[in-house]
Amino acid sequence: MGKKLEYKVQESSALTSFLAAKVVGLSRAKADILVKRGEVRVNGTRVKANVKLNSGDCVSVFVPNAVTEEIPLKTIYDDENIIVFDKPKHTAYDVLPQMYGETLYAVHRLDANTTGVIVFAKTEKAKSELESAFADRRTVKVYEAVVSPAPKADADTLTAYTEFVDGTAKVSDKPFPGGKTMITEYSVIERSGNCALVRVMPHTGRTHQIRAHFGHIGCPIVGDGKYNHGKGDKDGQMLSAVELTFFGIEGELSYLNGKSFKAERGFDTQSL
């Protein structure tokens, strides 16, 4: 026995990577097997494993129970209104409620290959309040990343302009029609050879902001194929959301103000 699942593609992706991120417990190797068995269709048509998905594509897959494996899901914090996870890599944020086994409401997102702190609401009221907090930037987000080559400055606040087109962030140093301001602050934690472990605080919330901004300045995140001239890695980019703090929340969730949720440190010196 098994289950048939259907998904709508939001941005371009490789088919097996997409399936591994969306289906709980499905590895890319096993996704490849399902494609070869004819269990996967894109827009109603059987395809090969190397097909590239585009925004708007419809993917359907039949997943036998025997091919999925349990993925551990670490809970950082849990109360009657919210739950905070340390998201594993190769896992889409919107499958975490399925892994948890209860109805949860997404209020922000992380890329499938970005690990770390992610918050879900347990009630619709909490969802509304948290969505407002994220939209109004009443949060402080801290990330860690490994970049190569290392930036020349030990710390800087970068400003650029960006537009998200066809699944990729277009970045420029100068304003352009349709471009939105993108501000990214960083400091170097440690250097090793041509690499650096950096602490990053995005001041704006643009799609793929950290990945695109570091790629734009010539210091791409290690393993990020999209913004590292195609030099991707099977384990994805070395980027982790390590800390999240709320402030300025009113009403029933005001107790969250000043509370910091932390994941295990994203990377250590052995990562460099």
Short mmCIF file of C-alpha atoms in Angstrom, two decimals:
data_model
loop_
_atom_site.label_atom_id
_atom_site.label_comp_id
_atom_site.label_asym_id
_atom_site.label_seq_id
_atom_site.Cartn_x
_atom_site.Cartn_y
_atom_site.Cartn_z
CA MET A 1 0.00 0.00 0.00
CA GLY A 2 1.00 3.62 -0.22
CA LYS A 3 -0.33 7.07 -0.97
CA LYS A 4 -0.78 9.33 -3.98
CA LEU A 5 0.41 12.89 -3.49
CA GLU A 6 0.09 15.97 -5.67
CA TYR A 7 2.09 19.18 -5.55
CA LYS A 8 2.18 22.55 -7.31
CA VAL A 9 5.70 23.77 -8.09
CA GLN A 10 6.47 27.26 -6.77
CA GLU A 11 9.95 27.72 -8.25
CA SER A 12 12.25 25.86 -10.62
CA SER A 13 13.91 22.76 -9.22
CA ALA A 14 15.29 19.35 -10.14
CA LEU A 15 12.55 16.71 -9.94
CA THR A 16 14.25 14.32 -7.49
CA SER A 17 15.32 17.18 -5.19
CA PHE A 18 11.76 18.52 -5.23
CA LEU A 19 10.26 15.14 -4.33
CA ALA A 20 12.82 14.50 -1.57
CA ALA A 21 12.00 17.87 -0.03
CA LYS A 22 8.23 17.42 -0.26
CA VAL A 23 7.69 13.78 0.67
CA VAL A 24 8.53 12.97 4.27
CA GLY A 25 11.19 10.27 4.49
CA LEU A 26 11.89 10.08 0.75
CA SER A 27 15.55 10.35 -0.26
CA ARG A 28 16.64 11.57 -3.69
CA ALA A 29 17.91 8.11 -4.53
CA LYS A 30 14.50 6.60 -3.76
CA ALA A 31 12.77 9.43 -5.63
CA ASP A 32 14.87 8.47 -8.65
CA ILE A 33 13.66 4.86 -8.33
CA LEU A 34 10.02 6.01 -8.25
CA VAL A 35 10.56 8.06 -11.40
CA LYS A 36 12.09 5.07 -13.20
CA ARG A 37 9.17 2.89 -12.08
CA GLY A 38 6.73 5.32 -13.67
CA GLU A 39 5.20 6.38 -10.34
CA VAL A 40 5.82 10.09 -11.02
CA ARG A 41 4.09 12.37 -13.49
CA VAL A 42 4.62 16.03 -14.32
CA ASN A 43 1.57 17.75 -15.78
CA GLY A 44 0.08 14.29 -16.30
CA THR A 45 3.04 12.89 -18.28
CA ARG A 46 5.69 10.36 -17.28
CA VAL A 47 9.14 11.92 -17.22
CA LYS A 48 12.79 11.08 -16.67
CA ALA A 49 14.60 11.76 -13.39
CA ASN A 50 16.72 14.56 -14.83
CA VAL A 51 13.73 16.69 -15.82
CA LYS A 52 13.75 20.31 -14.65
CA LEU A 53 10.58 21.56 -12.98
CA ASN A 54 9.25 25.04 -13.64
CA SER A 55 6.97 27.27 -11.61
CA GLY A 56 3.35 26.21 -12.11
CA ASP A 57 4.09 22.57 -12.95
CA CYS A 58 1.90 19.93 -11.31
CA VAL A 59 3.70 16.89 -9.90
CA SER A 60 1.91 13.71 -8.84
CA VAL A 61 3.61 10.71 -7.26
CA PHE A 62 2.54 7.37 -5.81
CA VAL A 63 4.71 6.53 -2.80
CA PRO A 64 4.65 2.95 -1.49
CA ASN A 65 4.98 2.78 2.29
CA ALA A 66 8.15 0.72 2.05
CA VAL A 67 10.26 3.45 0.38
CA THR A 68 9.92 6.12 3.06
CA GLU A 69 12.07 6.34 6.15
CA GLU A 70 11.57 8.25 9.39
CA ILE A 71 13.30 11.65 9.67
CA PRO A 72 13.88 12.97 13.19
CA LEU A 73 12.19 16.32 13.92
CA LYS A 74 13.68 18.32 16.78
CA THR A 75 11.39 20.62 18.74
CA ILE A 76 13.04 23.74 20.20
CA TYR A 77 9.95 25.20 21.94
CA ASP A 78 6.30 24.24 22.29
CA ASP A 79 3.26 25.87 23.96
CA GLU A 80 -0.47 26.23 23.31
CA ASN A 81 0.03 28.92 20.63
CA ILE A 82 3.23 28.14 18.76
CA ILE A 83 5.81 25.46 18.11
CA VAL A 84 9.41 26.01 17.03
CA PHE A 85 11.41 23.37 15.15
CA ASP A 86 15.05 22.95 14.20
CA LYS A 87 14.33 22.16 10.53
CA PRO A 88 16.44 19.38 9.00
CA LYS A 89 18.09 19.76 5.60
CA HIS A 90 16.48 18.38 2.42
CA THR A 91 13.05 19.05 3.94
CA ALA A 92 10.53 21.59 2.67
CA TYR A 93 9.15 23.78 5.44
CA ASP A 94 5.55 23.00 4.50
CA VAL A 95 5.89 19.26 5.18
CA LEU A 96 6.87 19.79 8.83
CA PRO A 97 3.22 19.76 10.02
CA GLN A 98 2.84 16.35 8.36
CA MET A 99 5.95 15.13 10.15
CA TYR A 100 4.63 16.52 13.45
CA GLY A 101 1.25 14.89 12.94
CA GLU A 102 -1.03 17.82 13.81
CA THR A 103 -2.51 20.88 12.11
CA LEU A 104 0.00 23.73 12.12
CA TYR A 105 0.01 27.08 10.31
CA ALA A 106 3.11 28.31 8.48
CA VAL A 107 4.00 31.96 9.27
CA HIS A 108 7.37 32.20 7.50
CA ARG A 109 9.62 29.87 5.51
CA LEU A 110 13.10 28.46 5.02
CA ASP A 111 14.51 27.02 1.81
CA ALA A 112 14.49 23.21 1.69
CA ASN A 113 18.28 23.01 2.08
CA THR A 114 18.51 25.68 4.79
CA THR A 115 18.44 24.25 8.30
CA GLY A 116 17.48 25.82 11.61
CA VAL A 117 14.83 27.76 13.49
CA ILE A 118 11.33 27.85 12.03
CA VAL A 119 8.08 28.79 13.78
CA PHE A 120 4.54 27.50 13.23
CA ALA A 121 1.30 28.73 14.76
CA LYS A 122 -1.14 26.32 16.37
CA THR A 123 -4.22 28.52 16.05
CA GLU A 124 -5.53 30.86 13.36
CA LYS A 125 -5.34 33.80 15.78
CA ALA A 126 -1.68 33.09 16.53
CA LYS A 127 -1.09 32.71 12.79
CA SER A 128 -2.48 36.18 12.12
CA GLU A 129 -0.42 37.81 14.87
CA LEU A 130 2.82 36.09 13.86
CA GLU A 131 2.34 36.79 10.15
CA SER A 132 1.95 40.46 11.05
CA ALA A 133 5.13 40.37 13.15
CA PHE A 134 7.14 38.89 10.29
CA ALA A 135 5.62 41.28 7.73
CA ASP A 136 6.41 44.30 9.93
CA ARG A 137 9.96 43.05 10.62
CA ARG A 138 9.29 42.75 14.36
CA THR A 139 11.74 39.89 14.42
CA VAL A 140 15.51 39.58 14.60
CA LYS A 141 16.83 36.70 12.49
CA VAL A 142 20.39 35.42 12.77
CA TYR A 143 21.98 32.98 10.33
CA GLU A 144 25.35 31.30 9.98
CA ALA A 145 26.90 30.40 6.64
CA VAL A 146 30.15 29.16 5.18
CA VAL A 147 31.27 31.26 2.19
CA SER A 148 34.14 30.93 -0.26
CA PRO A 149 36.05 32.99 -1.13
CA ALA A 150 35.99 34.79 2.21
CA PRO A 151 34.93 38.47 2.25
CA LYS A 152 37.75 40.98 2.62
CA ALA A 153 36.07 42.95 5.42
CA ASP A 154 35.59 41.37 8.85
CA ALA A 155 32.18 43.03 9.08
CA ASP A 156 29.96 45.05 6.77
CA THR A 157 26.38 46.02 5.98
CA LEU A 158 25.65 45.38 2.32
CA THR A 159 22.99 47.17 0.26
CA ALA A 160 21.76 46.08 -3.15
CA TYR A 161 18.56 45.90 -5.19
CA THR A 162 16.76 42.72 -6.14
CA GLU A 163 13.86 41.24 -8.05
CA PHE A 164 12.80 37.59 -7.93
CA VAL A 165 12.22 36.32 -11.47
CA ASP A 166 11.59 32.72 -12.56
CA GLY A 167 12.89 31.21 -9.36
CA THR A 168 16.08 33.29 -9.13
CA ALA A 169 16.92 36.57 -7.39
CA LYS A 170 18.27 39.18 -9.82
CA VAL A 171 20.67 41.51 -7.93
CA SER A 172 22.19 44.87 -8.81
CA ASP A 173 24.26 47.49 -6.99
CA LYS A 174 22.09 50.20 -8.55
CA PRO A 175 18.30 50.69 -8.34
CA PHE A 176 16.33 49.37 -11.30
CA PRO A 177 12.62 49.25 -12.24
CA GLY A 178 10.91 46.59 -10.13
CA GLY A 179 13.96 46.14 -7.88
CA LYS A 180 13.53 46.21 -4.09
CA THR A 181 16.14 47.31 -1.57
CA MET A 182 18.05 44.45 0.04
CA ILE A 183 20.18 45.03 3.17
CA THR A 184 22.35 42.29 4.67
CA GLU A 185 24.65 42.70 7.69
CA TYR A 186 27.41 40.20 8.39
CA SER A 187 30.45 39.62 10.57
CA VAL A 188 33.19 37.02 10.15
CA ILE A 189 33.31 34.47 12.96
CA GLU A 190 36.35 32.62 11.71
CA ARG A 191 38.56 32.37 8.63
CA SER A 192 40.31 29.28 7.28
CA GLY A 193 42.22 29.42 4.02
CA ASN A 194 39.89 30.77 1.36
CA CYS A 195 36.71 30.13 3.40
CA ALA A 196 34.95 31.98 6.21
CA LEU A 197 32.24 31.18 8.72
CA VAL A 198 30.00 34.24 8.88
CA ARG A 199 27.17 35.44 11.11
CA VAL A 200 24.45 37.09 9.05
CA MET A 201 21.55 39.38 9.98
CA PRO A 202 19.23 40.28 7.07
CA HIS A 203 17.58 43.69 7.62
CA THR A 204 15.08 43.03 4.83
CA GLY A 205 13.22 39.88 3.92
CA ARG A 206 13.77 39.30 0.20
CA THR A 207 13.48 35.82 -1.31
CA HIS A 208 16.86 34.03 -1.32
CA GLN A 209 18.33 37.22 0.15
CA ILE A 210 21.40 35.82 1.93
CA ARG A 211 22.27 33.36 -0.82
CA ALA A 212 21.84 35.92 -3.60
CA HIS A 213 23.60 38.76 -1.78
CA PHE A 214 26.74 36.78 -0.98
CA GLY A 215 26.79 35.37 -4.49
CA HIS A 216 26.52 38.91 -5.86
CA ILE A 217 29.57 40.18 -3.94
CA GLY A 218 31.63 37.22 -5.14
CA CYS A 219 31.56 35.27 -1.85
CA PRO A 220 28.90 32.61 -2.53
CA ILE A 221 27.70 30.18 0.10
CA VAL A 222 29.49 26.85 -0.21
CA GLY A 223 27.30 24.21 -1.87
CA ASP A 224 24.78 26.68 -3.32
CA GLY A 225 24.46 25.75 -6.99
CA LYS A 226 22.00 28.52 -7.84
CA TYR A 227 24.19 31.44 -6.74
CA ASN A 228 27.63 29.79 -6.92
CA HIS A 229 28.02 29.49 -10.71
CA GLY A 230 26.50 26.02 -10.72
CA LYS A 231 28.96 24.64 -8.16
CA GLY A 232 26.29 22.99 -6.06
CA ASP A 233 26.63 20.10 -3.66
CA LYS A 234 24.33 17.16 -3.02
CA ASP A 235 23.95 18.36 0.58
CA GLY A 236 22.90 21.84 -0.52
CA GLN A 237 24.07 25.23 0.69
CA MET A 238 25.86 25.65 4.03
CA LEU A 239 23.32 28.05 5.49
CA SER A 240 21.51 27.74 8.82
CA ALA A 241 19.00 29.90 10.72
CA VAL A 242 20.49 29.78 14.20
CA GLU A 243 18.44 32.30 16.18
CA LEU A 244 15.09 34.10 16.07
CA THR A 245 13.83 36.77 18.49
CA PHE A 246 10.45 38.55 18.58
CA PHE A 247 9.73 42.10 19.75
CA GLY A 248 6.81 44.55 19.67
CA ILE A 249 4.10 41.88 19.75
CA GLU A 250 0.89 42.92 21.51
CA GLY A 251 -2.03 40.90 22.89
CA GLU A 252 -1.97 37.23 23.82
CA LEU A 253 1.42 36.58 22.27
CA SER A 254 3.21 39.49 23.98
CA TYR A 255 4.97 36.95 26.22
CA LEU A 256 7.12 36.11 23.20
CA ASN A 257 8.77 39.55 23.21
CA GLY A 258 12.47 39.26 23.93
CA LYS A 259 12.35 35.47 23.81
CA SER A 260 15.11 33.99 21.63
CA PHE A 261 14.73 30.60 19.98
CA LYS A 262 18.05 29.00 19.11
CA ALA A 263 19.04 26.01 17.01
CA GLU A 264 22.28 24.13 17.42
CA ARG A 265 25.10 26.17 15.95
CA GLY A 266 24.92 25.80 12.19
CA PHE A 267 28.55 24.99 11.44
CA ASP A 268 31.89 24.63 13.22
CA THR A 269 35.51 25.12 12.24
CA GLN A 270 35.61 21.65 10.69
CA SER A 271 33.12 22.94 8.13
CA LEU A 272 35.71 25.34 6.72
#
